[in-house]
Coordinates of C-alpha atoms in Angstrom, one line a residue:
M1 CA 0.0 0.0 0.0
S2 CA 1.1 3.5 -0.7
D3 CA -0.4 6.9 0.3
G4 CA -3.7 7.1 2.1
T5 CA -5.2 5.5 5.1
P6 CA -6.3 1.8 4.9
A7 CA -9.9 3.0 4.8
D8 CA -9.2 5.4 1.9
L9 CA -7.4 2.6 0.0
F10 CA -10.2 0.2 0.6
F11 CA -12.8 2.7 -0.6
D12 CA -10.6 3.4 -3.7
A13 CA -10.4 -0.3 -4.5
A14 CA -14.2 -0.9 -4.0
I15 CA -15.1 2.2 -6.1
G16 CA -12.7 1.0 -8.8
L17 CA -14.4 -2.4 -8.9
L18 CA -17.8 -0.8 -9.0
Q19 CA -16.8 1.3 -11.9
R20 CA -15.5 -1.7 -13.7
V21 CA -18.6 -3.8 -13.3
R22 CA -20.7 -0.7 -14.2
E23 CA -18.9 -0.3 -17.5
E24 CA -17.9 -3.9 -18.4
E25 CA -21.0 -5.7 -17.2
A26 CA -23.7 -3.3 -18.4
E27 CA -24.9 -5.6 -21.2
A28 CA -25.0 -8.6 -18.9
I29 CA -26.9 -6.6 -16.2
T30 CA -29.5 -5.5 -18.8
A31 CA -29.8 -9.1 -20.0
A32 CA -30.2 -10.4 -16.5
G33 CA -32.8 -7.8 -15.6
T34 CA -34.7 -8.5 -18.8
L35 CA -34.6 -12.3 -18.1
L36 CA -36.1 -11.7 -14.7
A37 CA -38.8 -9.4 -16.1
D38 CA -39.6 -12.0 -18.7
T39 CA -40.0 -14.6 -16.0
V40 CA -42.3 -12.4 -13.9
A41 CA -44.4 -11.4 -16.9
A42 CA -44.8 -15.1 -17.9
G43 CA -46.0 -16.1 -14.4
G44 CA -42.7 -17.6 -13.2
R45 CA -41.1 -17.3 -9.8
L46 CA -37.7 -15.9 -8.8
F47 CA -35.1 -17.4 -6.5
A48 CA -31.6 -16.5 -5.3
F49 CA -29.0 -18.8 -3.8
G50 CA -25.6 -18.2 -2.4
A51 CA -23.3 -20.2 -0.1
G52 CA -21.3 -18.8 2.8
H53 CA -20.6 -15.1 2.4
S54 CA -22.0 -15.2 -1.1
S55 CA -25.3 -15.8 0.5
L56 CA -25.3 -12.2 1.9
A57 CA -25.9 -10.8 -1.6
A58 CA -28.7 -13.3 -2.1
Q59 CA -30.4 -12.5 1.2
D60 CA -30.1 -8.8 0.4
V61 CA -32.7 -9.0 -2.4
V62 CA -35.2 -11.1 -0.5
Y63 CA -38.1 -9.5 1.5
R64 CA -36.4 -6.2 1.1
A65 CA -37.9 -2.7 1.2
G66 CA -37.5 -1.3 -2.2
G67 CA -37.0 -4.7 -3.6
L68 CA -39.0 -7.2 -5.7
A69 CA -41.5 -9.1 -3.6
L70 CA -41.2 -12.1 -5.8
M71 CA -37.5 -12.8 -5.0
N72 CA -37.3 -15.9 -2.8
L73 CA -34.2 -17.3 -1.0
L74 CA -33.3 -20.9 -2.0
A75 CA -31.8 -21.9 1.3
V76 CA -29.5 -24.9 1.8
P77 CA -29.3 -25.8 5.5
G78 CA -25.8 -25.3 6.8
V79 CA -24.5 -23.1 4.0
V80 CA -26.6 -20.0 4.2
G81 CA -24.1 -18.1 6.4
V82 CA -21.8 -18.3 9.4
D83 CA -24.7 -19.0 11.8
V84 CA -24.0 -22.8 11.5
T85 CA -21.6 -24.2 14.1
P86 CA -18.8 -24.8 13.4
A87 CA -18.7 -22.2 10.7
T88 CA -16.3 -24.3 8.7
L89 CA -19.0 -26.9 8.2
G90 CA -20.6 -24.5 5.6
S91 CA -17.4 -24.5 3.6
A92 CA -17.2 -28.3 3.7
L93 CA -20.8 -28.7 2.6
E94 CA -20.2 -26.6 -0.5
R95 CA -17.9 -29.4 -1.7
V96 CA -20.4 -32.2 -1.2
G97 CA -21.6 -33.8 -4.4
G98 CA -25.3 -34.5 -4.7
L99 CA -26.4 -31.9 -2.1
A100 CA -27.7 -29.5 -4.8
A101 CA -29.9 -32.3 -6.3
A102 CA -31.4 -33.1 -3.0
V103 CA -32.2 -29.4 -2.3
L104 CA -33.8 -28.9 -5.7
D105 CA -35.9 -32.0 -5.4
T106 CA -37.5 -30.6 -2.3
S107 CA -37.7 -27.0 -3.4
P108 CA -40.6 -25.3 -5.2
L109 CA -38.4 -24.5 -8.3
R110 CA -40.0 -25.6 -11.6
A111 CA -39.7 -25.1 -15.3
G112 CA -40.2 -21.4 -16.2
D113 CA -38.7 -20.1 -13.0
A114 CA -35.4 -18.1 -12.7
L115 CA -32.6 -18.8 -10.3
V116 CA -29.7 -16.4 -9.5
I117 CA -26.7 -18.4 -8.2
I118 CA -24.0 -16.4 -6.4
S119 CA -20.6 -17.9 -5.9
L120 CA -17.4 -15.9 -5.8
S121 CA -15.2 -18.8 -7.0
G122 CA -17.8 -20.8 -8.8
R123 CA -15.5 -23.8 -8.3
N124 CA -17.3 -25.9 -5.7
A125 CA -19.6 -28.8 -6.3
L126 CA -22.7 -27.1 -4.8
P127 CA -23.0 -24.1 -7.1
V128 CA -21.9 -26.0 -10.2
E129 CA -24.5 -28.8 -9.6
M130 CA -27.1 -26.3 -8.6
A131 CA -26.8 -24.6 -12.0
L132 CA -26.6 -27.9 -13.9
N133 CA -29.6 -29.4 -12.2
A134 CA -31.7 -26.3 -12.3
R135 CA -31.2 -25.9 -16.1
A136 CA -32.2 -29.5 -16.5
L137 CA -35.5 -28.7 -14.8
G138 CA -36.1 -25.9 -17.3
V139 CA -35.1 -23.1 -14.9
K140 CA -33.2 -20.1 -16.3
V141 CA -29.9 -19.5 -14.4
I142 CA -28.1 -16.3 -13.8
G143 CA -24.6 -16.8 -12.3
V144 CA -22.8 -14.1 -10.3
T145 CA -19.2 -15.0 -9.9
S146 CA -15.6 -14.0 -10.4
V147 CA -14.5 -15.4 -13.8
A148 CA -10.9 -15.0 -12.8
Y149 CA -11.2 -18.1 -10.6
A150 CA -11.8 -20.3 -13.7
A151 CA -8.5 -19.2 -15.1
Q152 CA -6.4 -19.3 -12.0
T153 CA -7.8 -22.2 -9.9
T154 CA -9.1 -25.7 -10.5
S155 CA -12.7 -26.9 -10.3
R156 CA -13.8 -29.0 -7.4
H157 CA -16.6 -30.6 -9.4
S158 CA -16.1 -33.9 -11.1
S159 CA -16.8 -32.3 -14.5
D160 CA -13.8 -29.9 -14.1
T161 CA -16.2 -27.0 -14.9
F162 CA -17.2 -23.9 -13.0
L163 CA -20.5 -22.1 -12.3
K164 CA -19.9 -19.8 -15.3
D165 CA -20.1 -22.8 -17.6
H166 CA -23.7 -23.6 -16.8
C167 CA -25.5 -20.3 -16.8
D168 CA -27.8 -18.5 -19.3
I169 CA -26.2 -15.2 -18.2
V170 CA -23.0 -14.6 -16.3
L171 CA -22.3 -11.5 -14.3
D172 CA -18.5 -11.1 -13.6
S173 CA -17.8 -9.4 -10.3
K174 CA -14.1 -8.9 -11.3
I175 CA -13.0 -9.8 -7.8
A176 CA -9.4 -11.0 -7.7
V177 CA -8.6 -14.6 -6.6
G178 CA -8.4 -14.6 -2.8
D179 CA -10.9 -11.7 -2.3
A180 CA -8.6 -9.3 -0.5
E181 CA -7.9 -5.8 -1.8
L182 CA -5.1 -4.5 0.4
T183 CA -1.6 -5.5 1.5
L184 CA 0.7 -4.1 4.1
D185 CA 4.3 -4.9 4.9
T186 CA 3.5 -5.4 8.6
I187 CA 0.6 -7.8 7.9
P188 CA 1.5 -11.2 6.5
A189 CA -1.7 -11.8 4.6
P190 CA -3.7 -9.7 2.1
F191 CA -6.9 -8.3 3.7
A192 CA -10.0 -6.2 3.2
P193 CA -12.4 -8.2 1.0
A194 CA -14.7 -6.3 -1.4
S195 CA -16.8 -9.1 -2.9
T196 CA -19.9 -8.4 -0.8
V197 CA -19.9 -4.7 -1.7
V198 CA -19.6 -5.4 -5.4
T199 CA -21.8 -8.5 -5.6
S200 CA -24.6 -6.8 -3.7
A201 CA -24.3 -3.8 -6.0
L202 CA -24.6 -6.1 -9.1
M203 CA -27.7 -7.7 -7.6
Q204 CA -29.4 -4.4 -6.9
A205 CA -28.5 -3.1 -10.4
V206 CA -30.2 -6.2 -11.8
M207 CA -33.3 -5.7 -9.6
A208 CA -33.6 -2.1 -10.6
T209 CA -33.4 -3.1 -14.3
T210 CA -36.1 -5.8 -13.7
A211 CA -38.4 -3.3 -12.1
A212 CA -37.9 -0.7 -14.8
T213 CA -38.3 -3.2 -17.6
L214 CA -41.6 -4.4 -16.2
A215 CA -42.8 -0.8 -15.9
D216 CA -41.8 -0.2 -19.5
R217 CA -44.1 -3.0 -20.5
G218 CA -47.1 -1.6 -18.6
I219 CA -46.7 -4.1 -15.7
E220 CA -46.6 -2.7 -12.2
P221 CA -43.4 -4.2 -10.6
P222 CA -44.3 -6.0 -7.4
L223 CA -42.2 -3.9 -5.1
L224 CA -42.1 -3.9 -1.3
R225 CA -42.1 -0.8 0.8
S226 CA -40.5 -0.2 4.2
G227 CA -42.7 -1.2 7.1
N228 CA -41.3 1.8 8.9
V229 CA -43.0 4.3 6.6
D230 CA -46.7 5.2 7.0
G231 CA -48.8 2.9 4.9
G232 CA -45.9 0.5 4.2
H233 CA -47.6 -2.6 5.9
D234 CA -50.8 -2.0 3.9
W235 CA -48.9 -1.7 0.7
N236 CA -47.0 -4.9 1.3
G237 CA -50.1 -6.7 2.3
R238 CA -51.7 -5.8 -1.0
V239 CA -48.6 -7.0 -3.0
M240 CA -48.3 -10.2 -1.1
A241 CA -52.0 -11.0 -1.5
E242 CA -51.8 -10.4 -5.2
Y243 CA -48.7 -12.5 -5.7
G244 CA -49.0 -14.9 -2.8
D245 CA -48.7 -18.0 -5.0
R246 CA -45.2 -16.8 -6.0
I247 CA -43.9 -15.8 -2.6
F248 CA -42.5 -18.6 -0.4
Y249 CA -40.8 -16.8 2.4
R250 CA -44.2 -16.3 4.2
H251 CA -45.0 -20.0 4.4

């Protein structure tokens, strides 16, 4: 690191990455938002999945004020976050073959739905098989990943493929392998990950595109409002009643 405080340098790194995805992924963001809008207009349902810290960006678009009411979390027990004990179990479960098939077999996902799969490395068995099996069901898959991992690491799936190889649309977060933006002579390891900032921004950019695309077609986007503003609960109750058959986080 050179001039500037560690905080300044982290903000610079994060802003630089955001600028890159804004410019380089604009076409893919538009395509992803259009795919989700197409799914909503056709009566399909929307799901998001992520394992470990990648789950944070998936959770951020579910039951969210200002977000699409139809986005559901596809949860895999033990890998949704660091709440499982020991936390290392989640990392181990990402490498277990067959887990994705078991989850999809018991999930409400069906042909005509759309699934966003978030995995920074995209190399583990769980996200790869999730994409493979979902597409086999007739589900459209959007992958959010760092494509750099496919060039600089090896796959942990028996097919030697990555998440990016099994998606209808790929959004590249541009995060460097290792997910740490800063180095310091006095610290033996790189530090300051930015993947959550960038991936969450990508997801919200796609959600915004979806909402605007629906509106352009004359379809009111099913958005949630904050329960902390007057009338918010009534608004959300109306949306949930209208789209209750496509909302699964209430059941």
